[in-house]
Tab-separated table of C-alpha atoms in Angstrom:
chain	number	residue	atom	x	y	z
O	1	UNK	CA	-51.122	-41.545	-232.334
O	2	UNK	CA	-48.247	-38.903	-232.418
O	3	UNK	CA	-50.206	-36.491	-229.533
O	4	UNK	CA	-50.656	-39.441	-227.598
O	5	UNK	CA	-47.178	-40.282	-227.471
O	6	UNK	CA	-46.425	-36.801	-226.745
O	7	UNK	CA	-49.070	-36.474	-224.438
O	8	UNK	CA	-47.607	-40.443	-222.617
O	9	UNK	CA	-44.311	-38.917	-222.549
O	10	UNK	CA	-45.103	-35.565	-221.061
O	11	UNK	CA	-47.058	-37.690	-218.313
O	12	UNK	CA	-44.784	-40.408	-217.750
O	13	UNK	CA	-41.722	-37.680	-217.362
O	14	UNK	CA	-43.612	-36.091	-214.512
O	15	UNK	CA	-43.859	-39.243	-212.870
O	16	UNK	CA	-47.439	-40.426	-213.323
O	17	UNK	CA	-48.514	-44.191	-214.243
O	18	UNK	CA	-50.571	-44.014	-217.780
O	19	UNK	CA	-52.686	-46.340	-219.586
O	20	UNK	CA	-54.272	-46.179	-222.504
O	21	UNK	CA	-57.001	-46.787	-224.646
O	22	UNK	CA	-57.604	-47.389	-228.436
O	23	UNK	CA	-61.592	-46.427	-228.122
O	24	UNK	CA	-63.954	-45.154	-225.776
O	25	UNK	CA	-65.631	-48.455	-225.108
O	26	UNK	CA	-62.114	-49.403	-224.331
O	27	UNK	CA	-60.991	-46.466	-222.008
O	28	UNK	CA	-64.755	-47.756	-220.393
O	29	UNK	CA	-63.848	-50.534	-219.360
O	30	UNK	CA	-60.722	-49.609	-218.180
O	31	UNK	CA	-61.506	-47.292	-216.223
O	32	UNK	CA	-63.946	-49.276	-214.561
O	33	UNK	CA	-61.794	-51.996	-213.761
O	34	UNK	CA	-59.247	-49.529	-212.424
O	35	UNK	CA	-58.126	-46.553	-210.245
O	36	UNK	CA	-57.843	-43.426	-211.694
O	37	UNK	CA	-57.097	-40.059	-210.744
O	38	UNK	CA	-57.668	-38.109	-214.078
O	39	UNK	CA	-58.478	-38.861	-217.568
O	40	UNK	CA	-57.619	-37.565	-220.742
O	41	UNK	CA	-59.548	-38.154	-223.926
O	42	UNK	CA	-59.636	-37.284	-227.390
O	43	UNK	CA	-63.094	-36.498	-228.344
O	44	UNK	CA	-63.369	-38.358	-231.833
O	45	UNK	CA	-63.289	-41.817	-230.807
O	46	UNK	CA	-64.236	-45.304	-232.496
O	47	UNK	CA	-67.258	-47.159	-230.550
O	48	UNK	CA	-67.781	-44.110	-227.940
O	49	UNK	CA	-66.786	-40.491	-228.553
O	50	UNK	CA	-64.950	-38.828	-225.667
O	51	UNK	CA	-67.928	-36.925	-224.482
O	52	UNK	CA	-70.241	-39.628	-223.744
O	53	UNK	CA	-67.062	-41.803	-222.606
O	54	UNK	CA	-67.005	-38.889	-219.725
O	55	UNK	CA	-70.075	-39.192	-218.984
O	56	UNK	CA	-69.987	-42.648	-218.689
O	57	UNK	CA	-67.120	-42.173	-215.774
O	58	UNK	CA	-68.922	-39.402	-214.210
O	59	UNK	CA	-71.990	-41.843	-213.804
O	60	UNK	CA	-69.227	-44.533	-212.196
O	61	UNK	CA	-67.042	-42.007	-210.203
O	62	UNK	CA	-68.254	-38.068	-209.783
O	63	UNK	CA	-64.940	-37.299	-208.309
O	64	UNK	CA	-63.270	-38.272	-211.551
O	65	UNK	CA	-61.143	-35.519	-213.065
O	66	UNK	CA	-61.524	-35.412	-217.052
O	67	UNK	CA	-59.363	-33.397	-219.315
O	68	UNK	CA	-61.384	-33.531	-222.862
O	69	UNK	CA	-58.974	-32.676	-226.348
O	70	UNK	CA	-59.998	-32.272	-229.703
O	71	UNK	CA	-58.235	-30.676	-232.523
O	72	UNK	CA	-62.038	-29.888	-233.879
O	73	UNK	CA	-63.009	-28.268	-230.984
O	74	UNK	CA	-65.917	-25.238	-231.153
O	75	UNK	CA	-66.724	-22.958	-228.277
O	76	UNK	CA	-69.907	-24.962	-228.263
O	77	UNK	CA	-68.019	-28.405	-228.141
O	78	UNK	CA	-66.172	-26.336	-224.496
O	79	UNK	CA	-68.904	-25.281	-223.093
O	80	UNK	CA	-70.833	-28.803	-223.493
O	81	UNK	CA	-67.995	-30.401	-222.099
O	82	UNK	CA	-67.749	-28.185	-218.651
O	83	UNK	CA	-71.389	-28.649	-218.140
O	84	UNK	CA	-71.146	-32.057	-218.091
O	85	UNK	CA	-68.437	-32.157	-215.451
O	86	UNK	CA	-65.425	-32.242	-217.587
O	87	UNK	CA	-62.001	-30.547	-216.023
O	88	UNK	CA	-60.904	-28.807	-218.658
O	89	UNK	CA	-61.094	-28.447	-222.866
O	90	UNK	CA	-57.539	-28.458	-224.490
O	91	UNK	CA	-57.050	-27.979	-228.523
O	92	UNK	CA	-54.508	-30.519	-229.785
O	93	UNK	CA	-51.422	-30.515	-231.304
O	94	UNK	CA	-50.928	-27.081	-230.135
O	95	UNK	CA	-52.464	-26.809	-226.105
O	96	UNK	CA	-50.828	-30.674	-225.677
O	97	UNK	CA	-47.273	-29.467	-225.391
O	98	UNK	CA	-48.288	-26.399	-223.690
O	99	UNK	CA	-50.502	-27.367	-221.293
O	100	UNK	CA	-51.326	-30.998	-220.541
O	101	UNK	CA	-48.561	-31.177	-217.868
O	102	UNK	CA	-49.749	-28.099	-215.536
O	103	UNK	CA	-53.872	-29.020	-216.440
O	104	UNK	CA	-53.197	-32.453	-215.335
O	105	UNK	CA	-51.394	-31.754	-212.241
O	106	UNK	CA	-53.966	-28.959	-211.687
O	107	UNK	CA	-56.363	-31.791	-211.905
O	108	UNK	CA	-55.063	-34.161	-209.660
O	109	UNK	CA	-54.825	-31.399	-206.822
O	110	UNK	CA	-58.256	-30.209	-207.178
O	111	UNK	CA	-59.807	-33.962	-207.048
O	112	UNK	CA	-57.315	-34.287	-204.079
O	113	UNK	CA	-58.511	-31.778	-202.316
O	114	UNK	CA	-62.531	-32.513	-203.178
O	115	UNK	CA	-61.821	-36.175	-201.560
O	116	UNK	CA	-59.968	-34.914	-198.642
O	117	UNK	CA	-63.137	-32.451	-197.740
O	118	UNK	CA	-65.725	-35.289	-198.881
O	119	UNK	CA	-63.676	-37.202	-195.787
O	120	UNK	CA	-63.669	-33.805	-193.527
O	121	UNK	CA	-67.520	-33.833	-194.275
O	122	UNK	CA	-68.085	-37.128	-193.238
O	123	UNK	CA	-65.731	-37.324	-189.940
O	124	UNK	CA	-67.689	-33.924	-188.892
O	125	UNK	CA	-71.137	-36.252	-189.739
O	126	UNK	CA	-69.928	-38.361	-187.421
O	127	UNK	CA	-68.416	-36.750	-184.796
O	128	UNK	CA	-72.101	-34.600	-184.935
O	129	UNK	CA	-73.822	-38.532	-184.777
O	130	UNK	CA	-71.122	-39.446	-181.984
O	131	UNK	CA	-72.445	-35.535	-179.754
O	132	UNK	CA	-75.880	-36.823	-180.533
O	133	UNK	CA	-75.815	-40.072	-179.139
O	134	UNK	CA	-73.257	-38.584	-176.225
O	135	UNK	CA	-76.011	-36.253	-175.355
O	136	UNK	CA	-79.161	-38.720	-175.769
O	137	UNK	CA	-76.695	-40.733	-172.963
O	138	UNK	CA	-76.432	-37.932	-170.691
O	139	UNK	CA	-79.777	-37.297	-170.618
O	140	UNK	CA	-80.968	-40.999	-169.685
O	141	UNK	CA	-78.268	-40.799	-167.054
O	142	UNK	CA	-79.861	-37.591	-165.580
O	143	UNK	CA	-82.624	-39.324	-165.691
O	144	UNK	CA	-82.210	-43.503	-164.096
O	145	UNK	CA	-80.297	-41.015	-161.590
O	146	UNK	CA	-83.269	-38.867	-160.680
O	147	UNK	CA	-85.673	-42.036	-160.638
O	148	UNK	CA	-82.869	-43.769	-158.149
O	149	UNK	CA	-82.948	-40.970	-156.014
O	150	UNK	CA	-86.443	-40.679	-155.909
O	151	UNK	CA	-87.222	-44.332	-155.389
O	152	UNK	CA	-84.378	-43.441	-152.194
O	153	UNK	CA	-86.820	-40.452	-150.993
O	154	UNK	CA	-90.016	-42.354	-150.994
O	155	UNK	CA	-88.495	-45.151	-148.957
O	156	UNK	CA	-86.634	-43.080	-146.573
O	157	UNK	CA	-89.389	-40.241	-146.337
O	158	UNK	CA	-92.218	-40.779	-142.931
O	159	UNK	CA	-94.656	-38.653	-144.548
O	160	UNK	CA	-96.019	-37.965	-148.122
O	161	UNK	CA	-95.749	-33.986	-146.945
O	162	UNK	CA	-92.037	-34.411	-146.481
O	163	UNK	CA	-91.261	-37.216	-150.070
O	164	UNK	CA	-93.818	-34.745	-152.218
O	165	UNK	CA	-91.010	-31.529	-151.254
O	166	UNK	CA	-87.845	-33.947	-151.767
O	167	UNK	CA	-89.344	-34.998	-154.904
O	168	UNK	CA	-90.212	-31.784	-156.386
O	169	UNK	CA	-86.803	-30.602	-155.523
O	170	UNK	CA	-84.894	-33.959	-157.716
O	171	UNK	CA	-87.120	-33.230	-159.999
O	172	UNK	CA	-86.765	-29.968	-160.421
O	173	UNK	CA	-82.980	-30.120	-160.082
O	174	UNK	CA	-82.861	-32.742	-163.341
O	175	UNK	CA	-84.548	-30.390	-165.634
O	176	UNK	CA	-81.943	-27.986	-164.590
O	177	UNK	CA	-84.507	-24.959	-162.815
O	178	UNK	CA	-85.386	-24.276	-159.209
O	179	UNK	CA	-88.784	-23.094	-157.573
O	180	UNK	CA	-88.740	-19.276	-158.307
O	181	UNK	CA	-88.789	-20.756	-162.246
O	182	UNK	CA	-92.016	-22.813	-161.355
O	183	UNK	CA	-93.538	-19.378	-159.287
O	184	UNK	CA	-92.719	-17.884	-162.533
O	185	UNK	CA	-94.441	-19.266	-164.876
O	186	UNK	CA	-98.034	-19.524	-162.561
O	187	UNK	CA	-97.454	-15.699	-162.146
O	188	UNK	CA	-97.901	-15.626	-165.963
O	189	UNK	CA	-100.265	-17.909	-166.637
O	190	UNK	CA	-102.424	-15.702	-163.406
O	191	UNK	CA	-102.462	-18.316	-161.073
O	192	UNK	CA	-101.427	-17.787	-157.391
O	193	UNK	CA	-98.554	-20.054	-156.188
């Protein structure tokens, strides 16, 4: 109870909104119910220890932040806790007054910044869909407009002679090439044009 009225206090003078929880089932279901940028636990815990309380949120919200104390912490206890997505590992009484206040603000930047490029990453989805389909458009423009003018060539045309070379030359002209690349590729394939 004393670190986390230290640890309230140290939080609250920086200007942050805290709740609290007297278990891990508890902090659960808060955190569930709320919004949250970062979360501090203690890792001895009635109902839920702090480990599997994180998680628990990291199931609910990957982007969640969790700063994991314990004043039986093992280099063991550290390492499980980082490999299961937790922010940081902080000893208590001693890394509470030293280091809550710049670990939790560290926090809250870095899950700041991971939202503001998950939105980057999903505006340049997008705006890649939005090319796409801008494209896509383009291209069945080229094309109603070559059928129009074709449809214009074979009723304006007197001879099939003259429509045939018309044709050839929409057509030819809406898949962005010329003649010389149609000579081309006969001259490869050893056919005479």
């Amino acid at each position: 109870p004393t670190v986390l009225k230290l640890a309230i206090n140290f939080l609250q003078y920086d200007g942050h909104t805290v709740a609290t929880a007297g278990d891990g089932e508890e902090g659960l279901q808060a955190f569930a119910s709320g919004e949250f940028d970062v979360v501090v636990t203690d890792v001895k815990m009635p109902k839920m220890d702090g480990i599997e309380m994180m998680k628990a949120m990291k199931e609910l919200n990957p982007t969640i932040e969790v700063i994991v104390l314990t004043g039986y912490g093992t280099f063991e206890m550290a390492i499980e806790v980082i490999r299961n997505g937790g922010y940081d590992f902080l000893r208590k009484p001693d890394d509470v007054g030293q280091r809550i206040r710049p670990t939790v603000q560290r926090a809250i930047e870095k899950r700041r910044l991971s939202l503001k490029n998950q939105e980057l990453l999903n505006a340049l989805e997008k705006a890649k869909d939005i090319e796409t389909r801008i494209t896509e458009n383009v291209q069945n423009a080229s094309l109603l407009a070559a059928q129009h003018t074709i449809t214009h060539i074979l009723e304006e045309s007197s001879s099939p002679d003259e429509a045939a070379h018309r044709v050839i030359a929409v057509l030819l002209d809406s898949l962005g090439c010329d003649l010389s690349t149609i000579w081309n590729v006969d001259r490869y394939n050893g056919q005479e044009s």
